[in-house]
Coordinates of C-alpha atoms in Angstrom, one line a residue:
X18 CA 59.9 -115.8 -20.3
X19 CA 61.0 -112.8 -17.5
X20 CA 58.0 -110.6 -20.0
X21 CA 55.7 -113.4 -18.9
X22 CA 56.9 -113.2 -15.9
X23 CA 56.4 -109.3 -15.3
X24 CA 52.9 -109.2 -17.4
X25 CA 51.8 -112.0 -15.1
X26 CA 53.1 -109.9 -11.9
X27 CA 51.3 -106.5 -13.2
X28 CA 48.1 -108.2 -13.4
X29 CA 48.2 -109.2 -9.9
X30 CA 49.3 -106.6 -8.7
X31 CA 47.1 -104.0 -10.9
X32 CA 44.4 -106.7 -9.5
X33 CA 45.4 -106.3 -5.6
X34 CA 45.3 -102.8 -6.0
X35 CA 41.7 -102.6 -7.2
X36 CA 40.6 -104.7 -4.5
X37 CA 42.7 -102.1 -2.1
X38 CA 40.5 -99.6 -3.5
X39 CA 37.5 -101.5 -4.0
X40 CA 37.4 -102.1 -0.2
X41 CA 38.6 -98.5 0.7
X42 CA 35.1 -97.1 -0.9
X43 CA 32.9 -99.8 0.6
X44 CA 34.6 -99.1 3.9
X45 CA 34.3 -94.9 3.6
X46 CA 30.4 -95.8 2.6
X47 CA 29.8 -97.6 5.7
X48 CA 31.5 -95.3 7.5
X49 CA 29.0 -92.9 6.1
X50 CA 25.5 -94.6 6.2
X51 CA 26.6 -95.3 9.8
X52 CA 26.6 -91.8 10.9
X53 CA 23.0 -91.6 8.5
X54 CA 22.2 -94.4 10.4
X55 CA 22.4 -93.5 14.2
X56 CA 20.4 -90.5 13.5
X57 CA 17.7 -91.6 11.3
X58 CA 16.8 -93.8 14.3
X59 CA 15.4 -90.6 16.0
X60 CA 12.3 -89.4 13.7
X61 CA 10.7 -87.5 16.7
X62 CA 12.5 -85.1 18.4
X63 CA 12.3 -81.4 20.0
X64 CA 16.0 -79.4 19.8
X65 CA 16.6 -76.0 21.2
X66 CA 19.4 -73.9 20.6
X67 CA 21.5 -71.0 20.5
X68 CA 23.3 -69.7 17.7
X69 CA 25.9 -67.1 17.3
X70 CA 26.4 -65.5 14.0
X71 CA 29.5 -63.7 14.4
X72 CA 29.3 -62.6 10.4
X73 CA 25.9 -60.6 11.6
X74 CA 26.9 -59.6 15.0
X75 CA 24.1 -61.5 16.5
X76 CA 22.7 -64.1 18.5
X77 CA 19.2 -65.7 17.7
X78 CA 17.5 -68.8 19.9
X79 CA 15.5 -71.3 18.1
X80 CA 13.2 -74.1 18.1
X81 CA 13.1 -77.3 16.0
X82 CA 10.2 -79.4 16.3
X83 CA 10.4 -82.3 14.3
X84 CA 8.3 -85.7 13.8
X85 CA 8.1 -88.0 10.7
X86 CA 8.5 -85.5 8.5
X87 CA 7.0 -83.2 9.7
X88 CA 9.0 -79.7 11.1
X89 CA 8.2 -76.8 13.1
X90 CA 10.6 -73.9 13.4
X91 CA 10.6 -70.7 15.4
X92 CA 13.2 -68.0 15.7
X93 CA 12.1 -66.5 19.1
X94 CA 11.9 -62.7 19.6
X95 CA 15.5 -61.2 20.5
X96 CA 15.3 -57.5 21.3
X97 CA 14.8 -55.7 17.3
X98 CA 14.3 -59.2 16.1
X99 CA 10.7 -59.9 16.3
X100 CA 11.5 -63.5 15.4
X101 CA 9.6 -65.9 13.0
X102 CA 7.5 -69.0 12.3
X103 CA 7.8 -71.7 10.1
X104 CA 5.9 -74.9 9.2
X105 CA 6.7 -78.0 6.6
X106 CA 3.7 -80.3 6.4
X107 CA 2.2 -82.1 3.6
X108 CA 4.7 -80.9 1.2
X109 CA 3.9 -77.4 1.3
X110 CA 5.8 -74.6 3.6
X111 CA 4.0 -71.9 5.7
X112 CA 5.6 -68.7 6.7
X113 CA 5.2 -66.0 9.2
X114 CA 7.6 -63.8 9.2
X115 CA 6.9 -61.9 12.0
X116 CA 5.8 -63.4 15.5
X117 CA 3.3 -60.5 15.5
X118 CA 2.3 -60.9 12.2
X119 CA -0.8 -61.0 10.9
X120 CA -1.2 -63.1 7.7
X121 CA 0.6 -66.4 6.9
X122 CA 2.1 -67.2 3.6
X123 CA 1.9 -71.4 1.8
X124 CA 4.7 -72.6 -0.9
X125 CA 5.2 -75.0 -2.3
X126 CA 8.2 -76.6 -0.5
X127 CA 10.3 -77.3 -4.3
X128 CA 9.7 -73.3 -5.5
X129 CA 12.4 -70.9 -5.2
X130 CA 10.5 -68.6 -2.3
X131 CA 10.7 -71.7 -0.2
X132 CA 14.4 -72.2 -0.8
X133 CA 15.5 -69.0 1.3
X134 CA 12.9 -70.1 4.4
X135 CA 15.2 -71.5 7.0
X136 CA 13.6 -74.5 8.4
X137 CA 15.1 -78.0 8.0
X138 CA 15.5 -81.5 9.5
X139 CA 17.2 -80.8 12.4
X140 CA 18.9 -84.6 12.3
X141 CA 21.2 -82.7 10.0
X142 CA 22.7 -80.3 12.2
X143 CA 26.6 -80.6 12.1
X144 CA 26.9 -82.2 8.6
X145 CA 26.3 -79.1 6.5
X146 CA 26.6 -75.3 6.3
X147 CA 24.1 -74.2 5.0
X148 CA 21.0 -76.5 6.2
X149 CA 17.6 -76.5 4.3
X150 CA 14.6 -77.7 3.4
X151 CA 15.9 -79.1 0.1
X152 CA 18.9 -81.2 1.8
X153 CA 18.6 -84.6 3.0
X154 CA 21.4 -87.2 4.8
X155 CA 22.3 -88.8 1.8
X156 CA 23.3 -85.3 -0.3
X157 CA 24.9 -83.8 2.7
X158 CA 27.1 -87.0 3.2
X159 CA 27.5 -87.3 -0.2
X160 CA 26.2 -91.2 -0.8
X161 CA 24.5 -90.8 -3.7
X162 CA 27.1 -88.0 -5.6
X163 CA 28.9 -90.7 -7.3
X164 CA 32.4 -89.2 -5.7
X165 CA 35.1 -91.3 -5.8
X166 CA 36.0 -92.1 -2.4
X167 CA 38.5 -93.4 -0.1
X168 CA 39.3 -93.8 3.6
X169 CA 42.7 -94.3 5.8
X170 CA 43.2 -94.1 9.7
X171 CA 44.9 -90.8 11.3
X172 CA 44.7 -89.2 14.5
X173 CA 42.3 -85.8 15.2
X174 CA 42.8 -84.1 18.7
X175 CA 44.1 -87.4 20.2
X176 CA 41.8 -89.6 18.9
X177 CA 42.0 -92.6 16.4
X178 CA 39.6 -91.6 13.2
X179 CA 38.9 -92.5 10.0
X180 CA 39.2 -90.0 7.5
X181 CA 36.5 -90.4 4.7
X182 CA 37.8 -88.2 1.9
X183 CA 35.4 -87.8 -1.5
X184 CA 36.5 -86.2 -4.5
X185 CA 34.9 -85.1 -7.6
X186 CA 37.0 -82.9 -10.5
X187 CA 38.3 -80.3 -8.5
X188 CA 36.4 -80.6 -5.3
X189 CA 37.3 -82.8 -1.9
X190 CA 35.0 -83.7 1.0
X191 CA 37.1 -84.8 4.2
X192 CA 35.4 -86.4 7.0
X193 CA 36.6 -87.1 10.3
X194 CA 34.7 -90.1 11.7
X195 CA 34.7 -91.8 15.1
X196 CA 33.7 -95.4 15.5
X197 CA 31.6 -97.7 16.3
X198 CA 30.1 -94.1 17.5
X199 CA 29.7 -93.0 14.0
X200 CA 30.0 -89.7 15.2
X201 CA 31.1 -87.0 12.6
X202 CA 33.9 -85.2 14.5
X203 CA 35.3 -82.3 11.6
X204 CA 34.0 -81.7 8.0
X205 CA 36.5 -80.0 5.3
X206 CA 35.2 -79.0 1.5
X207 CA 37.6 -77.8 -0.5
X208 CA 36.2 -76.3 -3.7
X209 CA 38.1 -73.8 -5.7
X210 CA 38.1 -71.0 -3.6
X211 CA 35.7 -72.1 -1.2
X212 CA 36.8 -73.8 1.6
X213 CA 34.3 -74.6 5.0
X214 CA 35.4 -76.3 7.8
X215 CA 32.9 -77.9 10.3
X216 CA 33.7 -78.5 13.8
X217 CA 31.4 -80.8 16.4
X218 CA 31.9 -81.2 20.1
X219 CA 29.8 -84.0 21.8
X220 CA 30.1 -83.3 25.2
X221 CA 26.8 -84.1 26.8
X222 CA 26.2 -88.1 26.2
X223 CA 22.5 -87.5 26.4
X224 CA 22.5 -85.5 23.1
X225 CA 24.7 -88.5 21.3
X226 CA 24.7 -88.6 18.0
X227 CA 23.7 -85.1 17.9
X228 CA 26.6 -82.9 18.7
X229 CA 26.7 -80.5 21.8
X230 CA 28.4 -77.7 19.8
X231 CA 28.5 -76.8 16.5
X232 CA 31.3 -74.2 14.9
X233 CA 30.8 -73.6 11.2
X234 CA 33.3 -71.6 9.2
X235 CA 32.7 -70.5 5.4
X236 CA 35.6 -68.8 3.6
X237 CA 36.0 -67.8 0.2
X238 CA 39.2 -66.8 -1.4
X239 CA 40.6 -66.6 2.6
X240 CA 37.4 -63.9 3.2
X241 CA 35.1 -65.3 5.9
X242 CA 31.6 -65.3 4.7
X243 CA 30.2 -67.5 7.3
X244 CA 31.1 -67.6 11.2
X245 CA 28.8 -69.3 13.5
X246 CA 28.5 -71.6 16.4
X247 CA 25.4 -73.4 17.6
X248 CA 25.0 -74.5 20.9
X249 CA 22.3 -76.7 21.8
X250 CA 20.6 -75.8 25.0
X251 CA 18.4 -78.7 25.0
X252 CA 17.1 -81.8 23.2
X253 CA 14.3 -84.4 24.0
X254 CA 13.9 -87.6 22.1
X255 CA 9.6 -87.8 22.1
X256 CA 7.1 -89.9 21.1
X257 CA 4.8 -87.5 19.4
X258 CA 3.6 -84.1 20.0
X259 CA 0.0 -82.7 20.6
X260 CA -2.4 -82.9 17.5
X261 CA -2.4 -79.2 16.5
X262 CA 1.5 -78.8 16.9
X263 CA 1.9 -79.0 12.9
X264 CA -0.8 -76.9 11.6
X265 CA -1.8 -73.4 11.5
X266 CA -3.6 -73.6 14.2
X267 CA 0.0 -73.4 16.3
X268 CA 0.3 -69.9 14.8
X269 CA -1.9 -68.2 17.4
X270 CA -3.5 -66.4 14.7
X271 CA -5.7 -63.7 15.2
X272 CA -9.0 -63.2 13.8
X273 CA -9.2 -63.1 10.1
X274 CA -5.4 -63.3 9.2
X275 CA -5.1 -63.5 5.5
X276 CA -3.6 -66.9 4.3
X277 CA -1.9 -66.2 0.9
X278 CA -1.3 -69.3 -0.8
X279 CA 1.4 -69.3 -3.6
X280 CA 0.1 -72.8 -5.5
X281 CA -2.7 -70.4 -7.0
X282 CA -0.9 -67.3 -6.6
X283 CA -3.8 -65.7 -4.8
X284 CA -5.8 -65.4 -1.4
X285 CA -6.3 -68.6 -0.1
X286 CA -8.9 -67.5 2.8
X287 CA -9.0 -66.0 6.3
X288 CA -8.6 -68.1 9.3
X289 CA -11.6 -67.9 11.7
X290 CA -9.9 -69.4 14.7
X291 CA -10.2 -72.8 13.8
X292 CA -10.2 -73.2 9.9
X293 CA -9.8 -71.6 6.9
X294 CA -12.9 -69.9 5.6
X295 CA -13.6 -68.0 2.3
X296 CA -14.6 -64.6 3.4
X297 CA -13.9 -62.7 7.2
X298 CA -15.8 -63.3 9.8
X299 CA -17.1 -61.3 12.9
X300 CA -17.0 -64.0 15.4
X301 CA -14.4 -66.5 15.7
X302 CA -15.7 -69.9 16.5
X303 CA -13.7 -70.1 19.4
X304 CA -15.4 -66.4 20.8
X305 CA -18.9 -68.2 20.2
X306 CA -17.9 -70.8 22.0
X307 CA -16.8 -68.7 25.2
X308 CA -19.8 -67.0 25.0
X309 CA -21.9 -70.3 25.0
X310 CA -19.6 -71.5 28.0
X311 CA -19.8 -68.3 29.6
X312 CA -24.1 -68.3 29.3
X313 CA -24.1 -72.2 30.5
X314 CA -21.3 -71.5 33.3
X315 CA -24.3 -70.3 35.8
X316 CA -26.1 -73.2 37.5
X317 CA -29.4 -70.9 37.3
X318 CA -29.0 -69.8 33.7
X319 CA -31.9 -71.3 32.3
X320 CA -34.1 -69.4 35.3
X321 CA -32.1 -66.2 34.5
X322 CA -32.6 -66.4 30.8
X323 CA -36.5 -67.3 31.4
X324 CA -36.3 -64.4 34.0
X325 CA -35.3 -62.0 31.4
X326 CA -37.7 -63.0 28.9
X327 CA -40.7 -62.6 31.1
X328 CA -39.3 -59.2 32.0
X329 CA -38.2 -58.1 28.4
X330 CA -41.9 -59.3 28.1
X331 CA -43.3 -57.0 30.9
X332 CA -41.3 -53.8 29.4
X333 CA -43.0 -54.6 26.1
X334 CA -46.4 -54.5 27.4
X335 CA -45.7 -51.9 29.3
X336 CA -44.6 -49.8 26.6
X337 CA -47.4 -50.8 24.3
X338 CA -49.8 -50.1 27.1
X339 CA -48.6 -46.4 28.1
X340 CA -48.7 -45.7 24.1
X341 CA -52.1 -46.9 24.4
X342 CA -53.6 -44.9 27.0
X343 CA -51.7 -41.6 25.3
X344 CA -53.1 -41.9 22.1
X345 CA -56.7 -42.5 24.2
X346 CA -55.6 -39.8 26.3
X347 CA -54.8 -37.1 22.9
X348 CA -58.6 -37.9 21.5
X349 CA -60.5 -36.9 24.9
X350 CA -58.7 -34.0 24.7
X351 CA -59.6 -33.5 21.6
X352 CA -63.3 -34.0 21.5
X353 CA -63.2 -31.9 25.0

């Protein structure tokens, strides 16, 4: 009867805890999405910022541009640096790696020469390291990792949190998350011996959810490989962005820059000031153009240009007609 008794009372209890876990995930998943959430609700924004790479010993500004998708990203000029361009549109990356440069390169944005290009979806700033193209909410918060996961109230830096911790063999992912702000406070991985701690401060309210600073720290086996801190100087929420802002026609390119394009491993044509065209041209479109405006500018232009015709016109005739009376002039001589 008491082995009744005790199988009975192991079930239930074996059966409670389940739940207790059961509920635990659910809870550290919505706990998750919600910080996906509050920043997938901004799919058109402009971000500036500063960061400092203490690992390098410098400091680069940049600009995110972002909008459905779409993402533009400069590195400005900074003394030596002469700063870079890049573009993801329509599944394929475009690179300049130089401000001054004169040729653009295309990859495809899956291939391994886009996979060093750093330009990303700024929405993610905070949540990982080591932002790229190839990252998206959902692998940087780990939602579809299949990580077993778990979640239990503490305290960080005075404040009541959850702590979202995900494991997976010998790896943990901690996250420290404020609610109902859903704002992602500290990020810890532990993996072997890497360890990265993330750090976000949200002191300007106009940036929320995005945080205000951003310190990122990459060790491995207690070496610091990565040491950085983003500030971000500015960020507007926007409803779009001119037309040309995600093409190569942002790239101030100059006449006949050589587009390489790496689908086809091969020239891909030469830009003309407006378009891509097979072969170089003399005139951009955009000179002829000037020149047209500059011709038509005059309110007497067609009297001018009819001017000069008559008196092109004139100086031909007269030419013809001083020949004339030469060659007439030579045979009198002659015959003389």
């Amino acid at each position: 009867m008491r082995l009744t008794y005790l199988i009975i009372f192991g079930s239930l209890l074996l059966s409670r805890i389940d739940s207790l876990a059961i509920s635990s995930e659910s809870q550290g998943i919505a706990l998750l999405q919600g910080i996906a959430n509050e920043r997938l609700k901004y799919d058109c924004l402009e971000i500036r910022y500063d960061e400092l790479r203490r690992e390098e010993g410098t400091s680069v500004a940049q600009v995110i541009k972002f909008d459905h998708g779409n993402i533009r990203k400069e590195h400005l000029p900074n003394g030596t640096f002469q700063g870079t361009l890049s573009l993801y549109a329509s599944d394929t990356v475009y690179m300049k790696t130089t401000h001054d440069s004169t040729s653009v390169e295309l990859v495809p944005f899956d291939s391994s020469l886009a996979s060093g290009v750093d330009i990303y979806d700024p929405r993610l700033l905070g949540l990982t390291d080591t932002p790229s193209l190839q990252m998206s909410m959902d692998t940087c918060l780990g939602l579809s990792s299949g990580r077993n996961i778990s979640v239990k109230q503490t305290v960080l830096d005075g404040k009541n949190v959850f702590l979202v911790t995900e494991k997976l063999n010998e790896a943990t992912w901690e996250y420290y998350v404020e609610e109902p702000s859903f704002r992602l406070l500290k990020k810890i991985v532990r993996d072997g011996i890497i360890c990265i701690q993330i750090d976000n401060e949200y002191s300007n309210p106009d940036l929320v959810p995005f945080p205000t600073r951003v310190n990122i720290l990459r060790k491995e086996r207690d070496k610091i490989r990565l040491d950085r801190t983003i500030t971000v100087t500015n960020l507007e929420k926007r409803k779009s962005f001119p037309a040309n802002t995600f093409t190569l026609g942002s790239f101030g390119l100059p006449l006949n820059a050589v587009i390489t394009d790496y689908h086809i491993d091969r020239v891909a044509g030469y830009w003309d000031g407006e378009k891509l065209v097979g072969n170089p041209v003399r005139m951009s479109i955009q000179e002829q153009r000037k020149l047209e405006k500059k011709l038509n500018a005059h309110p007497f232009s067609d009297v001018l240009r009819w001017c000069m015709m008559i008196l092109g016109a004139c100086c031909v005739f007269f030419a013809i007609t001083v020949k004339i009376r030469r060659q007439l002039h030579n045979r009198e001589s002659i015959y003389k």
